[in-house]
Amino acid sequence: MESSWNMSSLLTNKIRLASPSDQVRLLPLIEQYYKFDSLKFDGQTIGQALQRLLRSRTLGRVWVIDTVAERELVGYAILTYNYDLEFGGVQGIITDFFITEPYRRHGLGRRMIAAITGFCRKGGIRTIELQVTRKNRRARQFYESLGFETLERLVMDLELQ
Ligand SMILES: CC(C)(COP(=O)(O)OP(=O)(O)OC[C@H]1O[C@@H](n2cnc3c(N)ncnc32)[C@H](O)[C@@H]1OP(=O)(O)O)[C@@H](O)C(=O)NCCC(=O)NCCS
């Protein structure tokens, strides 16, 4: 009985673009994702960067998942932009992708990717790139199931002081 109630509430989950008013509910979710991916979370820096992103139309977009069952958001994804001739100009970068544990494996991730690819197609973006840690096998299987391919390249970065 309980599981059918959960399933029907899942069907009413809504994936939508975030607005600046989502900041307060989004930040704890981002913190959960950073913890999951062992990333350093500095609430002040990330909060400011998020605020800027939510107010901008040129930096990227944030999608969130609402449920009727809970007040909290249960998932989010961030797409930002990169410009690379190799990919025909503007390229989409998924920097964050997270769905809370009870809501995984119900097709929400797939729906989120569909929302992002739809948005990119409309805007003339022809490729989407992302980084996933080697040890995150589940996410790798998820992305592979949706057609993402692993490139024979290493990610390198330089921190400027
Ligand atoms: C990765 C993540 C976003 C996937 O979202 P999801 O809603 O669970 O995925 P879906 O239910 O839409 O799955 C779609 C397909 O992906 C594959 N897949 C998803 N999770 C999988 C898993 N744990 N193991 C193997 N395949 C998986 C399956 O083929 C699945 O289709 P199926 O359920 O019909 O078999 C979610 O598990 C998550 O938030 N994980 C923790 C955070 C994370 O790893 N983020 C990615 C950082 S790069």
PDB file of C-alpha atoms and ligand atoms in Angstrom:
ATOM      1  CA  MET A   1       0.000   0.000   0.000  1.00  0.00           C
ATOM      2  CA  GLU A   2       2.731   2.382   1.083  1.00  0.00           C
ATOM      3  CA  SER A   3       4.849   1.662  -1.985  1.00  0.00           C
ATOM      4  CA  SER A   4       1.959   2.372  -4.373  1.00  0.00           C
ATOM      5  CA  TRP A   5       1.364   5.680  -2.575  1.00  0.00           C
ATOM      6  CA  ASN A   6       5.056   6.484  -2.985  1.00  0.00           C
ATOM      7  CA  MET A   7       4.942   5.552  -6.656  1.00  0.00           C
ATOM      8  CA  SER A   8       1.938   7.761  -7.343  1.00  0.00           C
ATOM      9  CA  SER A   9       3.597  10.679  -5.553  1.00  0.00           C
ATOM     10  CA  LEU A  10       6.699  10.105  -7.672  1.00  0.00           C
ATOM     11  CA  LEU A  11       4.603  10.476 -10.781  1.00  0.00           C
ATOM     12  CA  THR A  12       3.621  13.954  -9.697  1.00  0.00           C
ATOM     13  CA  ASN A  13       7.238  15.051  -9.180  1.00  0.00           C
ATOM     14  CA  LYS A  14       7.923  18.108 -11.196  1.00  0.00           C
ATOM     15  CA  ILE A  15      11.188  18.994 -12.911  1.00  0.00           C
ATOM     16  CA  ARG A  16      11.399  22.733 -13.484  1.00  0.00           C
ATOM     17  CA  LEU A  17      13.900  25.544 -13.942  1.00  0.00           C
ATOM     18  CA  ALA A  18      14.999  27.072 -10.634  1.00  0.00           C
ATOM     19  CA  SER A  19      14.548  30.729  -9.757  1.00  0.00           C
ATOM     20  CA  PRO A  20      16.364  32.931  -7.189  1.00  0.00           C
ATOM     21  CA  SER A  21      13.671  32.042  -4.628  1.00  0.00           C
ATOM     22  CA  ASP A  22      14.944  28.428  -4.635  1.00  0.00           C
ATOM     23  CA  GLN A  23      18.335  29.472  -3.196  1.00  0.00           C
ATOM     24  CA  VAL A  24      17.509  28.593   0.441  1.00  0.00           C
ATOM     25  CA  ARG A  25      16.155  25.129  -0.349  1.00  0.00           C
ATOM     26  CA  LEU A  26      18.840  24.405  -2.939  1.00  0.00           C
ATOM     27  CA  LEU A  27      21.923  25.063  -0.849  1.00  0.00           C
ATOM     28  CA  PRO A  28      21.429  22.115   1.579  1.00  0.00           C
ATOM     29  CA  LEU A  29      20.894  19.822  -1.425  1.00  0.00           C
ATOM     30  CA  ILE A  30      24.119  21.060  -3.001  1.00  0.00           C
ATOM     31  CA  GLU A  31      25.859  20.407   0.314  1.00  0.00           C
ATOM     32  CA  GLN A  32      24.556  16.815   0.239  1.00  0.00           C
ATOM     33  CA  TYR A  33      25.891  16.381  -3.291  1.00  0.00           C
ATOM     34  CA  TYR A  34      29.308  17.770  -2.359  1.00  0.00           C
ATOM     35  CA  LYS A  35      29.459  15.383   0.598  1.00  0.00           C
ATOM     36  CA  PHE A  36      28.450  12.466  -1.656  1.00  0.00           C
ATOM     37  CA  ASP A  37      31.193  13.354  -4.164  1.00  0.00           C
ATOM     38  CA  SER A  38      33.796  14.192  -1.434  1.00  0.00           C
ATOM     39  CA  LEU A  39      34.045  17.806  -2.601  1.00  0.00           C
ATOM     40  CA  LYS A  40      34.998  20.632  -0.227  1.00  0.00           C
ATOM     41  CA  PHE A  41      31.867  22.628   0.598  1.00  0.00           C
ATOM     42  CA  ASP A  42      32.347  26.281   1.551  1.00  0.00           C
ATOM     43  CA  GLY A  43      28.771  27.465   2.123  1.00  0.00           C
ATOM     44  CA  GLN A  44      29.527  31.154   1.742  1.00  0.00           C
ATOM     45  CA  THR A  45      31.463  30.884  -1.535  1.00  0.00           C
ATOM     46  CA  ILE A  46      29.038  28.403  -3.030  1.00  0.00           C
ATOM     47  CA  GLY A  47      26.014  30.371  -1.835  1.00  0.00           C
ATOM     48  CA  GLN A  48      27.295  33.521  -3.548  1.00  0.00           C
ATOM     49  CA  ALA A  49      28.143  31.676  -6.762  1.00  0.00           C
ATOM     50  CA  LEU A  50      24.706  30.041  -6.738  1.00  0.00           C
ATOM     51  CA  GLN A  51      22.940  33.345  -6.229  1.00  0.00           C
ATOM     52  CA  ARG A  52      24.787  34.773  -9.232  1.00  0.00           C
ATOM     53  CA  LEU A  53      23.926  31.751 -11.366  1.00  0.00           C
ATOM     54  CA  LEU A  54      20.226  31.817 -10.417  1.00  0.00           C
ATOM     55  CA  ARG A  55      20.015  35.475 -11.410  1.00  0.00           C
ATOM     56  CA  SER A  56      21.893  35.105 -14.679  1.00  0.00           C
ATOM     57  CA  ARG A  57      20.662  33.979 -18.069  1.00  0.00           C
ATOM     58  CA  THR A  58      24.134  33.896 -19.585  1.00  0.00           C
ATOM     59  CA  LEU A  59      26.048  31.671 -17.133  1.00  0.00           C
ATOM     60  CA  GLY A  60      23.777  28.626 -17.255  1.00  0.00           C
ATOM     61  CA  ARG A  61      20.607  27.081 -15.849  1.00  0.00           C
ATOM     62  CA  VAL A  62      19.604  25.142 -12.756  1.00  0.00           C
ATOM     63  CA  TRP A  63      16.840  22.532 -12.717  1.00  0.00           C
ATOM     64  CA  VAL A  64      15.177  21.284  -9.537  1.00  0.00           C
ATOM     65  CA  ILE A  65      12.756  18.501  -8.646  1.00  0.00           C
ATOM     66  CA  ASP A  66       9.744  19.304  -6.467  1.00  0.00           C
ATOM     67  CA  THR A  67       7.516  16.690  -4.888  1.00  0.00           C
ATOM     68  CA  VAL A  68       4.033  16.953  -3.525  1.00  0.00           C
ATOM     69  CA  ALA A  69       5.086  14.661  -0.676  1.00  0.00           C
ATOM     70  CA  GLU A  70       7.950  16.766   0.736  1.00  0.00           C
ATOM     71  CA  ARG A  71       8.682  20.423   1.202  1.00  0.00           C
ATOM     72  CA  GLU A  72      12.339  19.908   0.349  1.00  0.00           C
ATOM     73  CA  LEU A  73      13.652  19.693  -3.174  1.00  0.00           C
ATOM     74  CA  VAL A  74      14.642  16.096  -3.954  1.00  0.00           C
ATOM     75  CA  GLY A  75      17.042  16.696  -6.809  1.00  0.00           C
ATOM     76  CA  TYR A  76      18.840  19.261  -8.887  1.00  0.00           C
ATOM     77  CA  ALA A  77      21.121  19.634 -11.887  1.00  0.00           C
ATOM     78  CA  ILE A  78      23.282  22.506 -13.092  1.00  0.00           C
ATOM     79  CA  LEU A  79      24.230  23.207 -16.698  1.00  0.00           C
ATOM     80  CA  THR A  80      26.787  25.901 -17.490  1.00  0.00           C
ATOM     81  CA  TYR A  81      28.331  26.962 -20.790  1.00  0.00           C
ATOM     82  CA  ASN A  82      31.722  26.559 -22.385  1.00  0.00           C
ATOM     83  CA  TYR A  83      32.853  27.772 -25.810  1.00  0.00           C
ATOM     84  CA  ASP A  84      34.915  25.299 -27.814  1.00  0.00           C
ATOM     85  CA  LEU A  85      35.460  25.326 -31.583  1.00  0.00           C
ATOM     86  CA  GLU A  86      35.827  21.555 -31.541  1.00  0.00           C
ATOM     87  CA  PHE A  87      32.182  21.256 -30.511  1.00  0.00           C
ATOM     88  CA  GLY A  88      30.863  23.893 -32.855  1.00  0.00           C
ATOM     89  CA  GLY A  89      30.805  26.781 -30.357  1.00  0.00           C
ATOM     90  CA  VAL A  90      28.813  26.772 -27.152  1.00  0.00           C
ATOM     91  CA  GLN A  91      28.972  23.500 -25.298  1.00  0.00           C
ATOM     92  CA  GLY A  92      26.878  22.527 -22.266  1.00  0.00           C
ATOM     93  CA  ILE A  93      28.649  21.366 -19.110  1.00  0.00           C
ATOM     94  CA  ILE A  94      26.726  19.507 -16.428  1.00  0.00           C
ATOM     95  CA  THR A  95      28.583  20.531 -13.278  1.00  0.00           C
ATOM     96  CA  ASP A  96      26.201  19.077 -10.674  1.00  0.00           C
ATOM     97  CA  PHE A  97      23.657  16.258 -10.777  1.00  0.00           C
ATOM     98  CA  PHE A  98      22.045  14.870  -7.645  1.00  0.00           C
ATOM     99  CA  ILE A  99      18.855  13.087  -6.656  1.00  0.00           C
ATOM    100  CA  THR A 100      18.255  12.182  -3.009  1.00  0.00           C
ATOM    101  CA  GLU A 101      18.541   8.482  -2.254  1.00  0.00           C
ATOM    102  CA  PRO A 102      14.850   7.514  -1.834  1.00  0.00           C
ATOM    103  CA  TYR A 103      14.031   9.058  -5.200  1.00  0.00           C
ATOM    104  CA  ARG A 104      16.732   7.299  -7.231  1.00  0.00           C
ATOM    105  CA  ARG A 105      16.020   4.557  -9.765  1.00  0.00           C
ATOM    106  CA  HIS A 106      12.532   5.840 -10.583  1.00  0.00           C
ATOM    107  CA  GLY A 107      13.404   7.499 -13.869  1.00  0.00           C
ATOM    108  CA  LEU A 108      13.873  11.009 -12.495  1.00  0.00           C
ATOM    109  CA  GLY A 109      17.519  11.196 -13.616  1.00  0.00           C
ATOM    110  CA  ARG A 110      16.529  10.168 -17.125  1.00  0.00           C
ATOM    111  CA  ARG A 111      13.775  12.827 -17.138  1.00  0.00           C
ATOM    112  CA  MET A 112      16.216  15.443 -15.896  1.00  0.00           C
ATOM    113  CA  ILE A 113      18.658  14.624 -18.717  1.00  0.00           C
ATOM    114  CA  ALA A 114      15.743  14.847 -21.185  1.00  0.00           C
ATOM    115  CA  ALA A 115      14.902  18.330 -19.856  1.00  0.00           C
ATOM    116  CA  ILE A 116      18.535  19.413 -20.198  1.00  0.00           C
ATOM    117  CA  THR A 117      19.012  17.978 -23.689  1.00  0.00           C
ATOM    118  CA  GLY A 118      15.721  19.543 -24.812  1.00  0.00           C
ATOM    119  CA  PHE A 119      16.882  22.914 -23.529  1.00  0.00           C
ATOM    120  CA  CYS A 120      20.268  22.527 -25.266  1.00  0.00           C
ATOM    121  CA  ARG A 121      18.771  21.459 -28.598  1.00  0.00           C
ATOM    122  CA  LYS A 122      16.474  24.472 -28.578  1.00  0.00           C
ATOM    123  CA  GLY A 123      19.451  26.746 -27.931  1.00  0.00           C
ATOM    124  CA  GLY A 124      21.639  25.197 -30.660  1.00  0.00           C
ATOM    125  CA  ILE A 125      23.999  23.473 -28.186  1.00  0.00           C
ATOM    126  CA  ARG A 126      25.219  20.280 -29.798  1.00  0.00           C
ATOM    127  CA  THR A 127      27.261  18.585 -27.084  1.00  0.00           C
ATOM    128  CA  ILE A 128      27.044  18.143 -23.344  1.00  0.00           C
ATOM    129  CA  GLU A 129      30.076  17.260 -21.277  1.00  0.00           C
ATOM    130  CA  LEU A 130      30.455  16.285 -17.637  1.00  0.00           C
ATOM    131  CA  GLN A 131      32.951  14.838 -15.195  1.00  0.00           C
ATOM    132  CA  VAL A 132      32.311  11.750 -13.133  1.00  0.00           C
ATOM    133  CA  THR A 133      34.720  10.171 -10.660  1.00  0.00           C
ATOM    134  CA  ARG A 134      36.126   6.802 -11.696  1.00  0.00           C
ATOM    135  CA  LYS A 135      34.786   5.135  -8.554  1.00  0.00           C
ATOM    136  CA  ASN A 136      31.186   6.344  -9.128  1.00  0.00           C
ATOM    137  CA  ARG A 137      30.204   3.237 -11.078  1.00  0.00           C
ATOM    138  CA  ARG A 138      26.463   3.804 -10.692  1.00  0.00           C
ATOM    139  CA  ALA A 139      26.575   7.272 -12.191  1.00  0.00           C
ATOM    140  CA  ARG A 140      28.819   6.012 -14.995  1.00  0.00           C
ATOM    141  CA  GLN A 141      26.290   3.268 -15.792  1.00  0.00           C
ATOM    142  CA  PHE A 142      23.509   5.826 -15.643  1.00  0.00           C
ATOM    143  CA  TYR A 143      25.250   8.174 -18.123  1.00  0.00           C
ATOM    144  CA  GLU A 144      26.281   5.299 -20.394  1.00  0.00           C
ATOM    145  CA  SER A 145      22.685   4.052 -20.478  1.00  0.00           C
ATOM    146  CA  LEU A 146      21.734   7.466 -21.855  1.00  0.00           C
ATOM    147  CA  GLY A 147      24.403   7.460 -24.568  1.00  0.00           C
ATOM    148  CA  PHE A 148      27.262   9.392 -22.923  1.00  0.00           C
ATOM    149  CA  GLU A 149      30.707   8.183 -23.972  1.00  0.00           C
ATOM    150  CA  THR A 150      33.998   8.362 -22.087  1.00  0.00           C
ATOM    151  CA  LEU A 151      36.669  10.456 -23.814  1.00  0.00           C
ATOM    152  CA  GLU A 152      40.315   9.388 -23.828  1.00  0.00           C
ATOM    153  CA  ARG A 153      41.384  12.567 -22.041  1.00  0.00           C
ATOM    154  CA  LEU A 154      42.441  13.619 -18.584  1.00  0.00           C
ATOM    155  CA  VAL A 155      40.913  16.542 -16.717  1.00  0.00           C
ATOM    156  CA  MET A 156      43.623  18.961 -15.493  1.00  0.00           C
ATOM    157  CA  ASP A 157      43.273  22.209 -13.616  1.00  0.00           C
ATOM    158  CA  LEU A 158      45.381  25.029 -12.230  1.00  0.00           C
ATOM    159  CA  GLU A 159      44.345  26.977  -9.161  1.00  0.00           C
ATOM    160  CA  LEU A 160      45.324  30.642  -9.432  1.00  0.00           C
ATOM    161  CA  GLN A 161      46.139  32.356  -6.127  1.00  0.00           C
TER     162      GLN A 161
HETATM  163  C1  LIG B   1      23.173   9.196 -10.971  1.00  0.00           C
HETATM  164  C2  LIG B   1      21.734   9.627 -10.662  1.00  0.00           C
HETATM  165  C3  LIG B   1      21.556  11.100 -10.988  1.00  0.00           C
HETATM  166  C4  LIG B   1      20.789   8.771 -11.556  1.00  0.00           C
HETATM  167  O1  LIG B   1      19.452   9.207 -11.338  1.00  0.00           O
HETATM  168  P1  LIG B   1      18.248   8.149 -11.210  1.00  0.00           P
HETATM  169  O2  LIG B   1      16.979   8.899 -11.094  1.00  0.00           O
HETATM  170  O3  LIG B   1      18.574   7.202 -10.108  1.00  0.00           O
HETATM  171  O4  LIG B   1      18.345   7.384 -12.609  1.00  0.00           O
HETATM  172  P2  LIG B   1      17.145   6.736 -13.457  1.00  0.00           P
HETATM  173  O5  LIG B   1      16.201   6.064 -12.535  1.00  0.00           O
HETATM  174  O6  LIG B   1      16.572   7.774 -14.366  1.00  0.00           O
HETATM  175  O7  LIG B   1      17.944   5.647 -14.299  1.00  0.00           O
HETATM  176  C5  LIG B   1      17.993   5.651 -15.708  1.00  0.00           C
HETATM  177  C6  LIG B   1      18.849   4.477 -16.147  1.00  0.00           C
HETATM  178  O8  LIG B   1      20.205   4.672 -15.741  1.00  0.00           O
HETATM  179  C7  LIG B   1      20.779   3.403 -15.334  1.00  0.00           C
HETATM  180  N1  LIG B   1      21.067   3.457 -13.884  1.00  0.00           N
HETATM  181  C8  LIG B   1      20.600   4.379 -13.001  1.00  0.00           C
HETATM  182  N2  LIG B   1      21.092   4.108 -11.758  1.00  0.00           N
HETATM  183  C9  LIG B   1      21.836   3.006 -11.875  1.00  0.00           C
HETATM  184  C10 LIG B   1      22.569   2.201 -10.946  1.00  0.00           C
HETATM  185  N3  LIG B   1      22.608   2.525  -9.652  1.00  0.00           N
HETATM  186  N4  LIG B   1      23.219   1.126 -11.409  1.00  0.00           N
HETATM  187  C11 LIG B   1      23.163   0.776 -12.725  1.00  0.00           C
HETATM  188  N5  LIG B   1      22.474   1.496 -13.653  1.00  0.00           N
HETATM  189  C12 LIG B   1      21.835   2.582 -13.235  1.00  0.00           C
HETATM  190  C13 LIG B   1      19.719   2.350 -15.639  1.00  0.00           C
HETATM  191  O9  LIG B   1      19.922   1.904 -16.967  1.00  0.00           O
HETATM  192  C14 LIG B   1      18.454   3.152 -15.519  1.00  0.00           C
HETATM  193  O10 LIG B   1      17.370   2.631 -16.234  1.00  0.00           O
HETATM  194  P3  LIG B   1      16.445   1.482 -15.538  1.00  0.00           P
HETATM  195  O11 LIG B   1      16.128   1.929 -14.141  1.00  0.00           O
HETATM  196  O12 LIG B   1      15.262   1.417 -16.434  1.00  0.00           O
HETATM  197  O13 LIG B   1      17.301   0.238 -15.522  1.00  0.00           O
HETATM  198  C15 LIG B   1      21.351   9.354  -9.180  1.00  0.00           C
HETATM  199  O14 LIG B   1      21.552   8.001  -8.893  1.00  0.00           O
HETATM  200  C16 LIG B   1      22.149  10.190  -8.186  1.00  0.00           C
HETATM  201  O15 LIG B   1      21.775  11.311  -7.859  1.00  0.00           O
HETATM  202  N6  LIG B   1      23.266   9.618  -7.671  1.00  0.00           N
HETATM  203  C17 LIG B   1      24.081  10.276  -6.656  1.00  0.00           C
HETATM  204  C18 LIG B   1      24.795  11.511  -7.180  1.00  0.00           C
HETATM  205  C19 LIG B   1      25.645  11.233  -8.395  1.00  0.00           C
HETATM  206  O16 LIG B   1      26.309  10.211  -8.510  1.00  0.00           O
HETATM  207  N7  LIG B   1      25.609  12.185  -9.319  1.00  0.00           N
HETATM  208  C20 LIG B   1      26.377  12.154 -10.518  1.00  0.00           C
HETATM  209  C21 LIG B   1      27.630  12.913 -10.304  1.00  0.00           C
HETATM  210  S1  LIG B   1      28.608  12.981 -11.785  1.00  0.00           S
END
